[in-house]
PDB file of C-alpha atoms in Angstrom:
ATOM      1  CA  MET Q 734      71.590 110.970 124.688  1.00  0.00           C
ATOM      2  CA  THR Q 735      72.137 114.700 124.237  1.00  0.00           C
ATOM      3  CA  PRO Q 736      69.145 116.475 122.616  1.00  0.00           C
ATOM      4  CA  SER Q 737      70.122 118.015 119.293  1.00  0.00           C
ATOM      5  CA  THR Q 738      68.663 120.702 117.084  1.00  0.00           C
ATOM      6  CA  LEU Q 739      69.253 120.849 113.360  1.00  0.00           C
ATOM      7  CA  PRO Q 740      71.485 123.662 112.099  1.00  0.00           C
ATOM      8  CA  PRO Q 741      70.354 125.792 109.135  1.00  0.00           C
ATOM      9  CA  LEU Q 742      70.416 123.530 106.075  1.00  0.00           C
ATOM     10  CA  PRO Q 743      69.903 125.625 102.922  1.00  0.00           C
ATOM     11  CA  GLY Q 744      67.993 123.848 100.187  1.00  0.00           C
ATOM     12  CA  VAL Q 745      66.925 120.891 102.356  1.00  0.00           C
ATOM     13  CA  PRO Q 746      63.133 120.434 102.057  1.00  0.00           C
ATOM     14  CA  ALA Q 747      60.864 120.364 105.090  1.00  0.00           C
ATOM     15  CA  ALA Q 748      60.163 116.628 104.788  1.00  0.00           C
ATOM     16  CA  SER Q 749      63.868 115.854 104.913  1.00  0.00           C
ATOM     17  CA  ARG Q 750      64.396 118.169 107.872  1.00  0.00           C
ATOM     18  CA  ALA Q 751      61.590 116.420 109.722  1.00  0.00           C
ATOM     19  CA  ALA Q 752      63.104 113.011 108.966  1.00  0.00           C
ATOM     20  CA  LEU Q 753      66.506 114.180 110.209  1.00  0.00           C
ATOM     21  CA  GLN Q 754      65.000 115.560 113.400  1.00  0.00           C
ATOM     22  CA  GLU Q 755      63.209 112.256 114.006  1.00  0.00           C
ATOM     23  CA  ILE Q 756      66.545 110.431 113.730  1.00  0.00           C
ATOM     24  CA  LEU Q 757      68.186 112.887 116.120  1.00  0.00           C
ATOM     25  CA  ASP Q 758      65.395 112.443 118.656  1.00  0.00           C
ATOM     26  CA  ARG Q 759      65.603 108.653 118.827  1.00  0.00           C
ATOM     27  CA  THR Q 760      66.259 107.305 122.299  1.00  0.00           C
ATOM     28  CA  ASP Q 761      67.794 104.012 121.142  1.00  0.00           C
ATOM     29  CA  PRO Q 762      70.848 103.469 123.408  1.00  0.00           C
ATOM     30  CA  ALA Q 763      72.602 101.673 120.543  1.00  0.00           C
ATOM     31  CA  ILE Q 764      72.815 104.945 118.607  1.00  0.00           C
ATOM     32  CA  LEU Q 765      76.093 106.727 119.348  1.00  0.00           C
ATOM     33  CA  GLY Q 766      75.829 109.609 116.901  1.00  0.00           C
ATOM     34  CA  VAL Q 767      74.455 111.070 113.691  1.00  0.00           C
ATOM     35  CA  VAL Q 768      76.508 112.564 110.850  1.00  0.00           C
ATOM     36  CA  LEU Q 769      75.024 114.485 107.917  1.00  0.00           C
ATOM     37  CA  SER Q 770      77.010 114.258 104.676  1.00  0.00           C
ATOM     38  CA  GLY Q 771      76.470 115.000 100.986  1.00  0.00           C
ATOM     39  CA  SER Q 772      75.130 118.213  99.482  1.00  0.00           C
ATOM     40  CA  ALA Q 773      72.910 118.912 102.481  1.00  0.00           C
ATOM     41  CA  ALA Q 774      75.928 119.220 104.789  1.00  0.00           C
ATOM     42  CA  ARG Q 775      77.738 121.596 102.445  1.00  0.00           C
ATOM     43  CA  GLY Q 776      74.962 124.054 101.615  1.00  0.00           C
ATOM     44  CA  MET Q 777      74.581 122.714  98.072  1.00  0.00           C
ATOM     45  CA  ALA Q 778      71.317 120.808  98.346  1.00  0.00           C
ATOM     46  CA  THR Q 779      68.618 121.116  95.690  1.00  0.00           C
ATOM     47  CA  GLU Q 780      65.184 119.571  95.384  1.00  0.00           C
ATOM     48  CA  ARG Q 781      66.845 116.653  93.552  1.00  0.00           C
ATOM     49  CA  SER Q 782      69.573 116.012  96.138  1.00  0.00           C
ATOM     50  CA  ASP Q 783      69.700 112.895  98.250  1.00  0.00           C
ATOM     51  CA  VAL Q 784      69.952 113.667 101.957  1.00  0.00           C
ATOM     52  CA  ASP Q 785      72.630 111.311 103.292  1.00  0.00           C
ATOM     53  CA  VAL Q 786      72.828 110.713 107.027  1.00  0.00           C
ATOM     54  CA  TYR Q 787      75.101 108.243 108.809  1.00  0.00           C
ATOM     55  CA  VAL Q 788      73.577 106.721 111.938  1.00  0.00           C
ATOM     56  CA  VAL Q 789      76.459 105.535 114.083  1.00  0.00           C
ATOM     57  CA  ARG Q 790      75.687 102.536 116.280  1.00  0.00           C
ATOM     58  CA  THR Q 791      77.437 100.223 118.660  1.00  0.00           C
ATOM     59  CA  GLU Q 792      79.307  97.314 117.104  1.00  0.00           C
ATOM     60  CA  GLU Q 793      76.640  94.832 118.156  1.00  0.00           C
ATOM     61  CA  ALA Q 794      73.743  96.883 116.828  1.00  0.00           C
ATOM     62  CA  GLY Q 795      75.344  98.205 113.657  1.00  0.00           C
ATOM     63  CA  THR Q 796      76.774  95.101 112.051  1.00  0.00           C
ATOM     64  CA  GLY Q 797      74.845  93.712 109.088  1.00  0.00           C
ATOM     65  CA  LEU Q 798      72.399  96.578 108.681  1.00  0.00           C
ATOM     66  CA  GLU Q 799      71.718  98.003 105.205  1.00  0.00           C
ATOM     67  CA  THR Q 800      71.058 101.538 103.995  1.00  0.00           C
ATOM     68  CA  SER Q 801      67.423 102.593 104.270  1.00  0.00           C
ATOM     69  CA  ARG Q 802      66.351 104.874 101.404  1.00  0.00           C
ATOM     70  CA  SER Q 803      63.293 107.096 101.246  1.00  0.00           C
ATOM     71  CA  PRO Q 804      62.312 110.257  99.343  1.00  0.00           C
ATOM     72  CA  ALA Q 805      63.129 112.257 102.483  1.00  0.00           C
ATOM     73  CA  VAL Q 806      66.441 110.784 103.651  1.00  0.00           C
ATOM     74  CA  ASP Q 807      68.949 107.998 103.012  1.00  0.00           C
ATOM     75  CA  GLU Q 808      69.827 106.504 106.399  1.00  0.00           C
ATOM     76  CA  ILE Q 809      73.257 104.832 106.260  1.00  0.00           C
ATOM     77  CA  PRO Q 810      74.094 102.557 109.201  1.00  0.00           C
ATOM     78  CA  THR Q 811      77.675 102.366 110.413  1.00  0.00           C
ATOM     79  CA  THR Q 812      79.630 101.763 113.592  1.00  0.00           C
ATOM     80  CA  LEU Q 813      82.024 103.876 115.583  1.00  0.00           C
ATOM     81  CA  ALA Q 814      84.756 101.329 114.917  1.00  0.00           C
ATOM     82  CA  GLU Q 815      84.264 101.711 111.154  1.00  0.00           C
ATOM     83  CA  ILE Q 816      84.479 105.493 111.301  1.00  0.00           C
ATOM     84  CA  GLU Q 817      87.525 105.347 113.549  1.00  0.00           C
ATOM     85  CA  ALA Q 818      89.381 103.304 110.908  1.00  0.00           C
ATOM     86  CA  PRO Q 819      89.703 105.487 107.761  1.00  0.00           C
ATOM     87  CA  GLY Q 820      90.420 103.488 104.619  1.00  0.00           C
ATOM     88  CA  ALA Q 821      93.985 103.492 103.355  1.00  0.00           C
ATOM     89  CA  LEU Q 822      95.016 104.423  99.825  1.00  0.00           C
ATOM     90  CA  GLY Q 823      94.437 101.474  97.531  1.00  0.00           C
ATOM     91  CA  THR Q 824      91.462 100.087  99.467  1.00  0.00           C
ATOM     92  CA  ASP Q 825      87.793 100.420  98.551  1.00  0.00           C
ATOM     93  CA  ASP Q 826      87.168 102.474 101.708  1.00  0.00           C
ATOM     94  CA  TRP Q 827      89.643 105.136 100.552  1.00  0.00           C
ATOM     95  CA  TRP Q 828      87.083 106.448  98.065  1.00  0.00           C
ATOM     96  CA  TYR Q 829      84.535 107.062 100.833  1.00  0.00           C
ATOM     97  CA  ARG Q 830      86.811 109.188 102.981  1.00  0.00           C
ATOM     98  CA  TRP Q 831      85.927 112.588 101.578  1.00  0.00           C
ATOM     99  CA  SER Q 832      82.254 111.942 102.288  1.00  0.00           C
ATOM    100  CA  PHE Q 833      83.118 112.908 105.868  1.00  0.00           C
ATOM    101  CA  ALA Q 834      85.008 116.102 104.941  1.00  0.00           C
ATOM    102  CA  HIS Q 835      83.119 119.145 106.235  1.00  0.00           C
ATOM    103  CA  ALA Q 836      80.262 116.881 107.270  1.00  0.00           C
ATOM    104  CA  HIS Q 837      77.904 117.962 110.074  1.00  0.00           C
ATOM    105  CA  VAL Q 838      78.175 115.902 113.246  1.00  0.00           C
ATOM    106  CA  LEU Q 839      74.597 116.448 114.339  1.00  0.00           C
ATOM    107  CA  ARG Q 840      74.856 114.308 117.438  1.00  0.00           C
ATOM    108  CA  ASP Q 841      77.823 112.838 119.294  1.00  0.00           C
ATOM    109  CA  ASP Q 842      77.196 110.711 122.367  1.00  0.00           C
ATOM    110  CA  THR Q 843      80.775 109.380 122.450  1.00  0.00           C
ATOM    111  CA  GLY Q 844      82.445 112.186 124.351  1.00  0.00           C
ATOM    112  CA  GLY Q 845      83.971 113.576 121.155  1.00  0.00           C
ATOM    113  CA  ARG Q 846      85.370 110.357 119.692  1.00  0.00           C
ATOM    114  CA  LEU Q 847      82.961 110.477 116.765  1.00  0.00           C
ATOM    115  CA  THR Q 848      83.691 114.119 115.970  1.00  0.00           C
ATOM    116  CA  GLU Q 849      87.431 113.453 116.009  1.00  0.00           C
ATOM    117  CA  ALA Q 850      87.042 110.361 113.819  1.00  0.00           C
ATOM    118  CA  VAL Q 851      85.010 112.290 111.249  1.00  0.00           C
ATOM    119  CA  ARG Q 852      87.675 115.010 111.128  1.00  0.00           C
ATOM    120  CA  ARG Q 853      90.406 112.419 110.682  1.00  0.00           C
ATOM    121  CA  HIS Q 854      88.821 110.992 107.523  1.00  0.00           C
ATOM    122  CA  ALA Q 855      89.520 114.138 105.514  1.00  0.00           C
ATOM    123  CA  GLU Q 856      93.076 114.680 106.731  1.00  0.00           C
ATOM    124  CA  LEU Q 857      96.459 113.172 105.889  1.00  0.00           C
ATOM    125  CA  ALA Q 858      99.411 113.273 108.236  1.00  0.00           C
ATOM    126  CA  GLY Q 859     102.589 111.435 109.133  1.00  0.00           C
ATOM    127  CA  GLU Q 860     103.456 108.303 107.220  1.00  0.00           C
ATOM    128  CA  GLU Q 861     100.063 108.169 105.533  1.00  0.00           C
ATOM    129  CA  GLN Q 862     100.575 111.600 103.995  1.00  0.00           C
ATOM    130  CA  ARG Q 863     104.063 110.643 102.843  1.00  0.00           C
ATOM    131  CA  ALA Q 864     102.841 107.403 101.251  1.00  0.00           C
ATOM    132  CA  VAL Q 865      99.969 109.124  99.443  1.00  0.00           C
ATOM    133  CA  LEU Q 866     102.267 111.865  98.165  1.00  0.00           C
ATOM    134  CA  VAL Q 867     104.901 109.507  96.790  1.00  0.00           C
ATOM    135  CA  ASP Q 868     102.265 107.380  95.067  1.00  0.00           C
ATOM    136  CA  ARG Q 869     100.183 110.190  93.583  1.00  0.00           C
ATOM    137  CA  LEU Q 870     103.128 112.411  92.634  1.00  0.00           C
ATOM    138  CA  ASP Q 871     104.746 109.671  90.582  1.00  0.00           C
ATOM    139  CA  GLY Q 872     101.472 108.917  88.786  1.00  0.00           C
ATOM    140  CA  TYR Q 873     100.865 112.606  88.110  1.00  0.00           C
ATOM    141  CA  VAL Q 874     104.297 113.123  86.587  1.00  0.00           C
ATOM    142  CA  ASN Q 875     103.827 109.993  84.499  1.00  0.00           C
ATOM    143  CA  PHE Q 876     100.628 111.175  82.825  1.00  0.00           C
ATOM    144  CA  ALA Q 877     101.730 114.803  82.460  1.00  0.00           C
ATOM    145  CA  PHE Q 878     104.973 113.645  80.862  1.00  0.00           C
ATOM    146  CA  ARG Q 879     103.119 111.299  78.511  1.00  0.00           C
ATOM    147  CA  ALA Q 880     100.768 114.085  77.491  1.00  0.00           C
ATOM    148  CA  LEU Q 881     103.616 116.441  76.645  1.00  0.00           C
ATOM    149  CA  LYS Q 882     105.502 113.695  74.846  1.00  0.00           C
ATOM    150  CA  ALA Q 883     102.394 113.129  72.725  1.00  0.00           C
ATOM    151  CA  GLU Q 884     102.240 116.856  71.961  1.00  0.00           C
ATOM    152  CA  ARG Q 885     105.923 116.835  70.966  1.00  0.00           C
ATOM    153  CA  ASP Q 886     105.320 113.877  68.668  1.00  0.00           C
ATOM    154  CA  GLY Q 887     102.268 115.398  66.990  1.00  0.00           C
ATOM    155  CA  ARG Q 888      99.558 113.197  68.547  1.00  0.00           C
ATOM    156  CA  PRO Q 889      96.803 115.596  69.675  1.00  0.00           C
ATOM    157  CA  LEU Q 890      94.279 112.949  70.706  1.00  0.00           C
ATOM    158  CA  GLU Q 891      96.792 111.155  72.908  1.00  0.00           C
ATOM    159  CA  LEU Q 892      97.799 114.545  74.330  1.00  0.00           C
ATOM    160  CA  ARG Q 893      94.221 115.259  75.426  1.00  0.00           C
ATOM    161  CA  LEU Q 894      93.680 111.766  76.805  1.00  0.00           C
ATOM    162  CA  ASP Q 895      96.825 111.752  78.934  1.00  0.00           C
ATOM    163  CA  ALA Q 896      96.277 115.369  80.007  1.00  0.00           C
ATOM    164  CA  ALA Q 897      92.803 114.450  81.224  1.00  0.00           C
ATOM    165  CA  GLU Q 898      94.153 111.365  82.981  1.00  0.00           C
ATOM    166  CA  SER Q 899      96.770 113.448  84.771  1.00  0.00           C
ATOM    167  CA  VAL Q 900      94.125 115.596  86.452  1.00  0.00           C
ATOM    168  CA  THR Q 901      93.065 113.109  89.145  1.00  0.00           C
ATOM    169  CA  TRP Q 902      96.680 112.453  90.111  1.00  0.00           C
ATOM    170  CA  TRP Q 903      97.481 116.169  90.046  1.00  0.00           C
ATOM    171  CA  LEU Q 904      94.596 117.067  92.350  1.00  0.00           C
ATOM    172  CA  ASP Q 905      95.392 114.170  94.683  1.00  0.00           C
ATOM    173  CA  THR Q 906      98.958 115.482  94.924  1.00  0.00           C
ATOM    174  CA  VAL Q 907      97.917 119.097  95.443  1.00  0.00           C
ATOM    175  CA  TYR Q 908      95.524 118.200  98.232  1.00  0.00           C
ATOM    176  CA  ALA Q 909      97.906 115.721  99.858  1.00  0.00           C
ATOM    177  CA  LEU Q 910     100.609 118.394  99.986  1.00  0.00           C
ATOM    178  CA  ARG Q 911      98.207 120.406 102.151  1.00  0.00           C
ATOM    179  CA  GLY Q 912      97.401 117.409 104.334  1.00  0.00           C
ATOM    180  CA  ARG Q 913      93.948 116.790 102.898  1.00  0.00           C
ATOM    181  CA  VAL Q 914      92.036 114.180 100.926  1.00  0.00           C
ATOM    182  CA  ARG Q 915      90.957 115.375  97.472  1.00  0.00           C
ATOM    183  CA  PRO Q 916      87.278 116.372  97.177  1.00  0.00           C
ATOM    184  CA  TYR Q 917      84.888 114.545  94.912  1.00  0.00           C
ATOM    185  CA  ASN Q 918      84.691 116.277  91.527  1.00  0.00           C
ATOM    186  CA  LYS Q 919      81.214 117.628  92.272  1.00  0.00           C
ATOM    187  CA  TYR Q 920      82.534 119.532  95.291  1.00  0.00           C
ATOM    188  CA  LEU Q 921      85.910 120.709  93.971  1.00  0.00           C
ATOM    189  CA  PRO Q 922      84.884 124.320  93.134  1.00  0.00           C
ATOM    190  CA  TRP Q 923      83.008 124.592  96.448  1.00  0.00           C
ATOM    191  CA  ALA Q 924      85.934 123.185  98.428  1.00  0.00           C
ATOM    192  CA  LEU Q 925      88.482 125.483  96.790  1.00  0.00           C
ATOM    193  CA  ARG Q 926      86.348 128.531  97.524  1.00  0.00           C
ATOM    194  CA  GLU Q 927      85.115 127.632 101.003  1.00  0.00           C
ATOM    195  CA  HIS Q 928      88.254 125.885 102.269  1.00  0.00           C
ATOM    196  CA  PRO Q 929      91.239 127.413 100.406  1.00  0.00           C
ATOM    197  CA  LEU Q 930      94.517 125.533 100.139  1.00  0.00           C
ATOM    198  CA  GLY Q 931      96.650 128.544 101.014  1.00  0.00           C
ATOM    199  CA  VAL Q 932      98.803 128.507  97.866  1.00  0.00           C
ATOM    200  CA  PRO Q 933      98.143 131.311  95.331  1.00  0.00           C
ATOM    201  CA  GLU Q 934      98.371 129.021  92.296  1.00  0.00           C
ATOM    202  CA  TRP Q 935      95.809 126.685  93.904  1.00  0.00           C
ATOM    203  CA  SER Q 936      93.138 129.268  94.629  1.00  0.00           C
ATOM    204  CA  ALA Q 937      89.760 128.662  93.006  1.00  0.00           C
ATOM    205  CA  ASP Q 938      90.219 131.631  90.670  1.00  0.00           C
ATOM    206  CA  VAL Q 939      93.507 130.272  89.333  1.00  0.00           C
ATOM    207  CA  LEU Q 940      93.216 126.499  89.565  1.00  0.00           C
ATOM    208  CA  LEU Q 941      89.755 126.023  88.048  1.00  0.00           C
ATOM    209  CA  PRO Q 942      90.475 127.882  84.759  1.00  0.00           C
ATOM    210  CA  LEU Q 943      93.821 126.071  84.568  1.00  0.00           C
ATOM    211  CA  LEU Q 944      92.014 122.772  85.040  1.00  0.00           C
ATOM    212  CA  GLU Q 945      89.779 123.521  82.066  1.00  0.00           C
ATOM    213  CA  ARG Q 946      92.806 124.304  79.916  1.00  0.00           C
ATOM    214  CA  ILE Q 947      94.432 121.004  80.897  1.00  0.00           C
ATOM    215  CA  LEU Q 948      91.267 119.137  79.946  1.00  0.00           C
ATOM    216  CA  ASP Q 949      91.425 120.901  76.585  1.00  0.00           C
ATOM    217  CA  GLY Q 950      94.922 119.482  76.074  1.00  0.00           C
ATOM    218  CA  ASP Q 951      96.807 122.785  76.447  1.00  0.00           C
ATOM    219  CA  PRO Q 952     100.564 121.985  76.767  1.00  0.00           C
ATOM    220  CA  GLY Q 953     101.242 125.340  78.420  1.00  0.00           C
ATOM    221  CA  ALA Q 954      98.638 124.597  81.073  1.00  0.00           C
ATOM    222  CA  LEU Q 955     100.315 121.286  81.876  1.00  0.00           C
ATOM    223  CA  ARG Q 956     103.626 123.053  82.442  1.00  0.00           C
ATOM    224  CA  THR Q 957     101.968 125.821  84.458  1.00  0.00           C
ATOM    225  CA  ALA Q 958     100.349 123.199  86.689  1.00  0.00           C
ATOM    226  CA  TYR Q 959     103.633 121.356  87.250  1.00  0.00           C
ATOM    227  CA  ALA Q 960     105.753 124.299  88.454  1.00  0.00           C
ATOM    228  CA  PRO Q 961     104.108 124.885  91.857  1.00  0.00           C
ATOM    229  CA  VAL Q 962     103.852 121.137  92.454  1.00  0.00           C
ATOM    230  CA  GLU Q 963     107.627 120.776  92.180  1.00  0.00           C
ATOM    231  CA  ARG Q 964     108.194 123.820  94.379  1.00  0.00           C
ATOM    232  CA  GLU Q 965     105.761 122.668  97.075  1.00  0.00           C
ATOM    233  CA  CYS Q 966     107.121 119.102  97.007  1.00  0.00           C
ATOM    234  CA  LEU Q 967     110.638 120.310  97.722  1.00  0.00           C
ATOM    235  CA  ALA Q 968     109.306 122.591 100.461  1.00  0.00           C
ATOM    236  CA  TRP Q 969     107.401 119.663 101.965  1.00  0.00           C
ATOM    237  CA  ASP Q 970     110.581 117.579 102.065  1.00  0.00           C
ATOM    238  CA  ARG Q 971     112.431 120.377 103.856  1.00  0.00           C
ATOM    239  CA  ALA Q 972     109.633 120.795 106.378  1.00  0.00           C
ATOM    240  CA  HIS Q 973     109.458 117.066 107.101  1.00  0.00           C
ATOM    241  CA  GLY Q 974     113.157 116.295 107.168  1.00  0.00           C
ATOM    242  CA  GLY Q 975     113.392 113.944 104.220  1.00  0.00           C
ATOM    243  CA  THR Q 976     113.942 113.651 100.485  1.00  0.00           C
ATOM    244  CA  ASP Q 977     111.086 111.327  99.506  1.00  0.00           C
ATOM    245  CA  LEU Q 978     109.429 113.674  97.038  1.00  0.00           C
ATOM    246  CA  ALA Q 979     112.690 115.033  95.663  1.00  0.00           C
ATOM    247  CA  ASP Q 980     113.811 111.456  95.113  1.00  0.00           C
ATOM    248  CA  THR Q 981     110.554 110.648  93.318  1.00  0.00           C
ATOM    249  CA  LEU Q 982     111.078 113.577  90.963  1.00  0.00           C
ATOM    250  CA  ALA Q 983     114.780 112.833  90.522  1.00  0.00           C
ATOM    251  CA  GLY Q 984     113.830 109.355  89.367  1.00  0.00           C
ATOM    252  CA  TRP Q 985     112.473 110.923  86.195  1.00  0.00           C
ATOM    253  CA  GLY Q 986     115.863 112.365  85.313  1.00  0.00           C
ATOM    254  CA  ASP Q 987     116.082 114.738  82.375  1.00  0.00           C
ATOM    255  CA  GLN Q 988     112.569 113.713  81.275  1.00  0.00           C
ATOM    256  CA  LEU Q 989     111.325 116.386  83.660  1.00  0.00           C
ATOM    257  CA  ASP Q 990     112.707 118.996  81.275  1.00  0.00           C
ATOM    258  CA  LEU Q 991     109.608 118.415  79.172  1.00  0.00           C
ATOM    259  CA  LEU Q 992     107.432 119.628  82.047  1.00  0.00           C
ATOM    260  CA  ARG Q 993     109.454 122.707  82.883  1.00  0.00           C
TER     261      ARG Q 993
END
């Protein structure tokens, strides 16, 4: 075991810090590492925040254990094998992946395997990135198109409902284009500001106000959101030597004119 010291954790109360330090100091050889997630890991903790810490154990010691909750810390047992196998799109484990994005690996007794596995959870590459993009892009276009069709046909409620439904697919697509898993809604403003996507239209100062307009059912906002997605999809195809995303868009034919 490598002795570990807690980093600065703004907003984390003293009792929680003490509980985390106690976990770090354990000499149990079955413990392979400790990963801090949630608000505490991202500098957003308040007095009402849960402090979520994953205690990574060997396969033999970690199987069958349940989360231990206390006012100071929620101790979540897991195994190295589980963390080294990020959930695929369409599985229940997919929705847990962003919990490891920008998490603090407080202790790693695996020679770096744990740290690398945690990093991998938040990233998309290769065939996984391609599969996520094709799936989420098609769903995004579907809901954005439906919203604008409702606006054209004079159905304002349906416009707002489909516009709101398009948002999850839109953000999934935007983040997947940059090789990342979409943040949980709670962390979206933080993630955009602290970890920019590198596209002007997707900066926090541009994307967040646009998001609010989409949720209000603004047809112009839906079209504004679509333009850089199409551009970046075609650029992604060129960079990766394929036509998967162009083919997905082409499948919509002249219906895309409603989004442009």
